[in-house]
Amino acid sequence: MFNELYNFLIHPLLSYDFMQKAFVSLVCLCFSSPLIGVFLTLKRMSLSGDAISHAILPGAAVGFMFSGLSVAAMTIGGMVAGIVVIIMSSLFSRVSKSSEESNLAVFYLFSLALGVLIISLNGSNLDLLHFLFGSIFAVGKETILLLGLCTSVTLVLLSFISRPLILDTVDPLFLASVSKSGTWVHICFMILAVFNLVSSFQAIGTLMSVGIMIIPATSAKFWSYKLSNIIAISVIFALISSYVGLVMSFHFNVPCSPAIIISLSAIYLCSFVFGGHKGIIKRFVKGKHYEN
């Protein structure tokens, strides 16, 4: 029994170089993206994260058109595209008085269509699948370094802006009344979100990158109300699902990114039912207690 578990769970990671690179890449993602996801969900901006993840596609596609699968070119292109979409949606929302999320949805759909068109005209179906779903087993040293840099920048920057960011999340009007840093903190946070999505798309694709950012954070809120606990739990959930998805992909020859998202979704459903803070069973028991 122990040997079977070892061969299924541990042996592939210790025996294959591509598995080790994939694991290191996912660990970097798990210590970065869920942190951004926690604040996005608390700020009720989950759809914005989804929109940005699609908005980076044309920029990355232009980088691919000029430099092939160059990590640097696609990263720069994706960053530029993501920031442009954020700025344009903000400007349109101010001019038209419509919500920023509705404008962001329009821009992200346009960006997704444009990105797919550029890749289709200048690449193959394999290239398109690489952009949309990633290729975690093919990551190289450049991608690992990029993900490591993204994790380091995220942790350092969040440590500096955490207090005003929490205030901006909980009570933006109060922050605006006592400080002028709210706008700059929001801009800095959104650029950080773009950087995380651009970095993660190199490994798990644009369609799946937002999943490892949002789903762990959403699941963690069923277990605690404290911000520090939510962050820790979201990272743990991301690590567990990433490892499960990686192992399932190796043994059953299925795409890794969807396997990770399915694992995260299973964790979400378990949290929804059994969560110690907002789970259905917890609320049902509490309701029965008040009735008695």
CSV table of C-alpha atoms in Angstrom, one decimal:
chain,number,residue,atom,x,y,z
A,1,MET,CA,0.0,0.0,0.0
A,2,PHE,CA,2.8,2.4,1.0
A,3,ASN,CA,4.8,1.6,-2.1
A,4,GLU,CA,1.7,2.2,-4.4
A,5,LEU,CA,1.1,5.6,-2.8
A,6,TYR,CA,4.8,6.4,-3.1
A,7,ASN,CA,4.9,5.4,-6.8
A,8,PHE,CA,1.7,7.4,-7.5
A,9,LEU,CA,2.4,10.6,-5.5
A,10,ILE,CA,6.1,11.0,-4.9
A,11,HIS,CA,8.1,8.9,-7.5
A,12,PRO,CA,7.2,11.0,-10.6
A,13,LEU,CA,8.4,14.2,-8.8
A,14,LEU,CA,11.7,12.7,-7.8
A,15,SER,CA,12.4,10.9,-11.1
A,16,TYR,CA,11.6,13.4,-13.9
A,17,ASP,CA,13.2,16.8,-14.5
A,18,PHE,CA,10.2,18.2,-16.2
A,19,MET,CA,8.0,17.3,-13.2
A,20,GLN,CA,10.4,19.1,-10.9
A,21,LYS,CA,10.3,22.2,-13.1
A,22,ALA,CA,6.6,22.1,-13.3
A,23,PHE,CA,6.3,21.7,-9.5
A,24,VAL,CA,8.6,24.6,-8.8
A,25,SER,CA,6.6,26.8,-11.2
A,26,LEU,CA,3.4,25.9,-9.5
A,27,VAL,CA,4.8,26.6,-6.0
A,28,CYS,CA,5.8,30.1,-7.1
A,29,LEU,CA,2.3,30.6,-8.5
A,30,CYS,CA,0.7,29.4,-5.3
A,31,PHE,CA,2.6,31.9,-3.1
A,32,SER,CA,1.7,34.8,-5.3
A,33,SER,CA,-1.6,34.6,-7.3
A,34,PRO,CA,-3.9,33.6,-4.3
A,35,LEU,CA,-2.7,36.6,-2.4
A,36,ILE,CA,-3.9,38.9,-5.2
A,37,GLY,CA,-7.1,36.8,-5.5
A,38,VAL,CA,-7.9,37.4,-1.8
A,39,PHE,CA,-7.9,41.2,-2.2
A,40,LEU,CA,-9.8,41.0,-5.6
A,41,THR,CA,-12.6,38.9,-4.0
A,42,LEU,CA,-12.8,41.2,-1.0
A,43,LYS,CA,-13.0,44.2,-3.3
A,44,ARG,CA,-15.6,42.4,-5.3
A,45,MET,CA,-13.5,42.5,-8.4
A,46,SER,CA,-13.3,38.8,-9.3
A,47,LEU,CA,-14.7,39.5,-12.8
A,48,SER,CA,-12.0,42.1,-13.3
A,49,GLY,CA,-9.3,39.5,-12.7
A,50,ASP,CA,-11.0,37.3,-15.3
A,51,ALA,CA,-11.2,40.2,-17.7
A,52,ILE,CA,-7.6,41.1,-17.3
A,53,SER,CA,-6.4,37.5,-17.8
A,54,HIS,CA,-8.1,37.6,-21.3
A,55,ALA,CA,-7.0,41.1,-22.0
A,56,ILE,CA,-3.3,40.2,-21.9
A,57,LEU,CA,-3.7,37.8,-24.8
A,58,PRO,CA,-3.3,40.2,-27.8
A,59,GLY,CA,-0.1,41.7,-26.3
A,60,ALA,CA,1.4,38.3,-25.7
A,61,ALA,CA,0.3,37.3,-29.2
A,62,VAL,CA,2.1,40.3,-30.7
A,63,GLY,CA,5.3,39.4,-28.7
A,64,PHE,CA,4.9,35.9,-30.1
A,65,MET,CA,4.5,37.2,-33.6
A,66,PHE,CA,7.8,39.0,-33.5
A,67,SER,CA,9.9,36.8,-31.2
A,68,GLY,CA,8.2,33.4,-31.1
A,69,LEU,CA,7.8,31.7,-27.7
A,70,SER,CA,10.1,34.3,-26.1
A,71,VAL,CA,9.3,34.7,-22.4
A,72,ALA,CA,10.5,38.3,-22.3
A,73,ALA,CA,8.7,39.4,-25.4
A,74,MET,CA,5.4,37.8,-24.4
A,75,THR,CA,5.7,39.1,-20.8
A,76,ILE,CA,6.3,42.7,-22.0
A,77,GLY,CA,3.5,42.5,-24.6
A,78,GLY,CA,1.0,41.0,-22.0
A,79,MET,CA,1.9,43.7,-19.4
A,80,VAL,CA,1.4,46.5,-21.9
A,81,ALA,CA,-1.9,45.0,-23.2
A,82,GLY,CA,-3.3,44.5,-19.6
A,83,ILE,CA,-2.4,48.0,-18.4
A,84,VAL,CA,-3.8,49.6,-21.6
A,85,VAL,CA,-7.1,47.7,-21.1
A,86,ILE,CA,-7.3,48.8,-17.4
A,87,ILE,CA,-6.7,52.5,-18.3
A,88,MET,CA,-9.1,52.4,-21.3
A,89,SER,CA,-11.9,50.8,-19.2
A,90,SER,CA,-11.4,53.4,-16.5
A,91,LEU,CA,-11.5,56.3,-18.9
A,92,PHE,CA,-14.6,55.0,-20.7
A,93,SER,CA,-16.4,54.5,-17.4
A,94,ARG,CA,-15.7,58.1,-16.3
A,95,VAL,CA,-16.8,59.5,-19.7
A,96,SER,CA,-19.9,57.3,-20.2
A,97,LYS,CA,-20.8,57.1,-16.5
A,98,SER,CA,-21.2,53.4,-16.9
A,99,SER,CA,-19.6,50.8,-14.5
A,100,GLU,CA,-16.0,50.0,-14.9
A,101,GLU,CA,-16.7,46.3,-14.9
A,102,SER,CA,-19.1,46.5,-17.9
A,103,ASN,CA,-16.5,48.4,-19.9
A,104,LEU,CA,-13.8,46.0,-18.8
A,105,ALA,CA,-16.0,43.1,-20.1
A,106,VAL,CA,-16.3,44.7,-23.6
A,107,PHE,CA,-12.5,45.3,-23.7
A,108,TYR,CA,-11.7,41.8,-22.5
A,109,LEU,CA,-13.9,40.2,-25.1
A,110,PHE,CA,-12.4,42.3,-27.8
A,111,SER,CA,-8.9,41.5,-26.6
A,112,LEU,CA,-9.6,37.8,-26.4
A,113,ALA,CA,-11.0,37.8,-30.0
A,114,LEU,CA,-8.1,39.9,-31.3
A,115,GLY,CA,-5.5,37.7,-29.5
A,116,VAL,CA,-7.0,34.5,-30.9
A,117,LEU,CA,-7.1,36.1,-34.4
A,118,ILE,CA,-3.4,37.2,-34.2
A,119,ILE,CA,-2.2,33.7,-33.1
A,120,SER,CA,-4.4,32.0,-35.7
A,121,LEU,CA,-2.9,34.1,-38.5
A,122,ASN,CA,0.7,33.7,-37.4
A,123,GLY,CA,0.9,30.4,-35.7
A,124,SER,CA,-0.7,26.9,-35.5
A,125,ASN,CA,-3.4,25.3,-33.4
A,126,LEU,CA,-0.7,24.1,-31.1
A,127,ASP,CA,0.5,27.6,-30.4
A,128,LEU,CA,-3.1,28.7,-29.7
A,129,LEU,CA,-3.5,25.8,-27.2
A,130,HIS,CA,-0.3,26.9,-25.5
A,131,PHE,CA,-1.6,30.4,-25.0
A,132,LEU,CA,-5.0,29.4,-23.8
A,133,PHE,CA,-4.1,26.4,-21.6
A,134,GLY,CA,-0.4,26.7,-21.1
A,135,SER,CA,2.2,23.9,-21.2
A,136,ILE,CA,3.4,23.4,-17.6
A,137,PHE,CA,5.5,20.4,-18.5
A,138,ALA,CA,7.5,22.4,-21.0
A,139,VAL,CA,8.4,25.3,-18.8
A,140,GLY,CA,12.1,26.4,-18.9
A,141,LYS,CA,14.5,28.3,-16.7
A,142,GLU,CA,13.3,31.6,-18.0
A,143,THR,CA,9.7,31.0,-17.1
A,144,ILE,CA,10.7,29.7,-13.6
A,145,LEU,CA,12.8,32.8,-13.1
A,146,LEU,CA,9.9,35.0,-14.2
A,147,LEU,CA,7.5,33.3,-11.8
A,148,GLY,CA,10.1,33.6,-9.0
A,149,LEU,CA,10.5,37.3,-9.7
A,150,CYS,CA,6.7,37.7,-9.7
A,151,THR,CA,6.3,36.0,-6.4
A,152,SER,CA,9.1,38.1,-4.8
A,153,VAL,CA,7.8,41.4,-6.2
A,154,THR,CA,4.2,40.5,-5.0
A,155,LEU,CA,5.3,39.6,-1.5
A,156,VAL,CA,7.5,42.6,-1.1
A,157,LEU,CA,5.1,45.1,-2.6
A,158,LEU,CA,2.1,43.8,-0.7
A,159,SER,CA,4.0,44.1,2.5
A,160,PHE,CA,4.4,47.8,1.8
A,161,ILE,CA,0.9,48.6,0.6
A,162,SER,CA,-1.0,46.1,2.7
A,163,ARG,CA,-2.4,48.7,5.3
A,164,PRO,CA,-3.7,51.2,2.7
A,165,LEU,CA,-4.9,48.4,0.5
A,166,ILE,CA,-6.9,46.9,3.4
A,167,LEU,CA,-8.4,50.3,4.1
A,168,ASP,CA,-9.2,50.8,0.4
A,169,THR,CA,-10.9,47.4,0.4
A,170,VAL,CA,-12.9,47.9,3.6
A,171,ASP,CA,-13.7,51.6,3.5
A,172,PRO,CA,-12.4,53.5,0.5
A,173,LEU,CA,-14.3,56.7,1.5
A,174,PHE,CA,-12.5,56.8,4.8
A,175,LEU,CA,-9.1,56.3,3.1
A,176,ALA,CA,-9.9,59.1,0.7
A,177,SER,CA,-10.7,61.4,3.5
A,178,VAL,CA,-7.5,60.9,5.4
A,179,SER,CA,-5.0,60.2,2.6
A,180,LYS,CA,-4.5,60.7,-1.1
A,181,SER,CA,-2.7,57.4,-1.5
A,182,GLY,CA,-5.9,55.4,-2.3
A,183,THR,CA,-5.7,56.0,-6.1
A,184,TRP,CA,-2.0,55.1,-6.3
A,185,VAL,CA,-2.5,52.0,-4.1
A,186,HIS,CA,-5.3,50.8,-6.3
A,187,ILE,CA,-3.2,51.4,-9.5
A,188,CYS,CA,-0.2,49.6,-8.0
A,189,PHE,CA,-2.4,46.7,-7.0
A,190,MET,CA,-4.0,46.4,-10.4
A,191,ILE,CA,-0.5,46.5,-12.1
A,192,LEU,CA,0.5,43.7,-9.7
A,193,ALA,CA,-2.5,41.7,-10.7
A,194,VAL,CA,-1.6,42.1,-14.3
A,195,PHE,CA,2.0,41.0,-13.6
A,196,ASN,CA,0.7,37.9,-11.8
A,197,LEU,CA,-1.7,37.0,-14.6
A,198,VAL,CA,1.0,37.6,-17.3
A,199,SER,CA,3.5,35.4,-15.4
A,200,SER,CA,1.0,32.6,-14.7
A,201,PHE,CA,-0.2,32.4,-18.3
A,202,GLN,CA,3.2,31.3,-19.3
A,203,ALA,CA,2.7,28.1,-17.3
A,204,ILE,CA,-1.1,27.5,-17.2
A,205,GLY,CA,-2.5,29.6,-20.0
A,206,THR,CA,-4.8,32.7,-20.1
A,207,LEU,CA,-8.0,30.8,-19.6
A,208,MET,CA,-6.9,29.1,-16.5
A,209,SER,CA,-4.6,31.6,-14.8
A,210,VAL,CA,-7.4,33.5,-13.1
A,211,GLY,CA,-8.7,30.2,-11.6
A,212,ILE,CA,-5.6,29.7,-9.4
A,213,MET,CA,-6.0,33.3,-8.3
A,214,ILE,CA,-9.7,33.5,-7.5
A,215,ILE,CA,-10.9,30.0,-6.5
A,216,PRO,CA,-8.6,29.4,-3.5
A,217,ALA,CA,-9.4,32.9,-2.1
A,218,THR,CA,-13.2,32.3,-2.5
A,219,SER,CA,-12.9,28.8,-0.9
A,220,ALA,CA,-10.8,30.1,2.0
A,221,LYS,CA,-13.6,32.6,3.0
A,222,PHE,CA,-15.8,29.7,4.0
A,223,TRP,CA,-13.3,28.7,6.7
A,224,SER,CA,-12.4,32.0,8.4
A,225,TYR,CA,-13.2,35.7,8.6
A,226,LYS,CA,-9.6,36.9,9.5
A,227,LEU,CA,-7.6,38.2,6.6
A,228,SER,CA,-4.4,36.5,7.7
A,229,ASN,CA,-6.2,33.1,8.0
A,230,ILE,CA,-7.9,33.6,4.6
A,231,ILE,CA,-4.5,34.3,2.9
A,232,ALA,CA,-2.9,31.2,4.5
A,233,ILE,CA,-5.8,28.9,3.7
A,234,SER,CA,-5.9,30.1,0.1
A,235,VAL,CA,-2.2,29.4,-0.4
A,236,ILE,CA,-2.6,25.9,1.2
A,237,PHE,CA,-5.6,25.1,-1.1
A,238,ALA,CA,-3.7,26.3,-4.2
A,239,LEU,CA,-0.7,24.1,-3.2
A,240,ILE,CA,-2.9,21.0,-2.7
A,241,SER,CA,-4.8,21.4,-5.9
A,242,SER,CA,-1.7,22.2,-7.9
A,243,TYR,CA,0.0,19.0,-6.7
A,244,VAL,CA,-3.1,16.9,-7.3
A,245,GLY,CA,-3.5,18.3,-10.8
A,246,LEU,CA,0.1,17.8,-11.6
A,247,VAL,CA,0.1,14.1,-10.5
A,248,MET,CA,-3.3,13.4,-12.2
A,249,SER,CA,-2.0,15.0,-15.4
A,250,PHE,CA,1.1,12.8,-15.3
A,251,HIS,CA,-0.6,9.5,-14.6
A,252,PHE,CA,-3.8,9.9,-16.7
A,253,ASN,CA,-2.4,12.0,-19.6
A,254,VAL,CA,-4.8,14.9,-19.2
A,255,PRO,CA,-4.0,18.6,-19.5
A,256,CYS,CA,-2.5,19.9,-16.3
A,257,SER,CA,-4.2,23.3,-16.1
A,258,PRO,CA,-7.8,22.0,-16.3
A,259,ALA,CA,-6.9,19.2,-13.8
A,260,ILE,CA,-5.7,21.9,-11.3
A,261,ILE,CA,-8.9,24.0,-11.8
A,262,ILE,CA,-11.1,20.9,-11.3
A,263,SER,CA,-9.2,20.1,-8.1
A,264,LEU,CA,-9.7,23.7,-6.9
A,265,SER,CA,-13.4,23.4,-7.8
A,266,ALA,CA,-13.7,20.2,-5.7
A,267,ILE,CA,-12.1,22.1,-2.8
A,268,TYR,CA,-14.5,24.9,-3.3
A,269,LEU,CA,-17.5,22.6,-3.1
A,270,CYS,CA,-16.2,20.9,0.0
A,271,SER,CA,-15.6,24.3,1.6
A,272,PHE,CA,-19.1,25.4,0.6
A,273,VAL,CA,-20.6,22.5,2.4
A,274,PHE,CA,-18.2,21.8,5.3
A,275,GLY,CA,-16.6,25.3,5.9
A,276,GLY,CA,-16.2,26.2,9.5
A,277,HIS,CA,-17.2,29.8,9.0
A,278,LYS,CA,-19.8,30.1,6.2
A,279,GLY,CA,-20.3,26.5,5.2
A,280,ILE,CA,-23.9,25.2,4.7
A,281,ILE,CA,-23.6,22.7,7.6
A,282,LYS,CA,-22.2,25.3,10.0
A,283,ARG,CA,-25.0,27.7,9.2
A,284,PHE,CA,-27.6,25.0,9.4
A,285,VAL,CA,-26.3,23.9,12.9
A,286,LYS,CA,-26.1,27.5,14.0
A,287,GLY,CA,-29.7,28.1,12.8
A,288,LYS,CA,-30.9,25.1,14.7
A,289,HIS,CA,-29.1,26.3,17.8
A,290,TYR,CA,-30.9,29.7,17.7
A,291,GLU,CA,-34.2,28.0,17.2
A,292,ASN,CA,-33.8,25.9,20.3
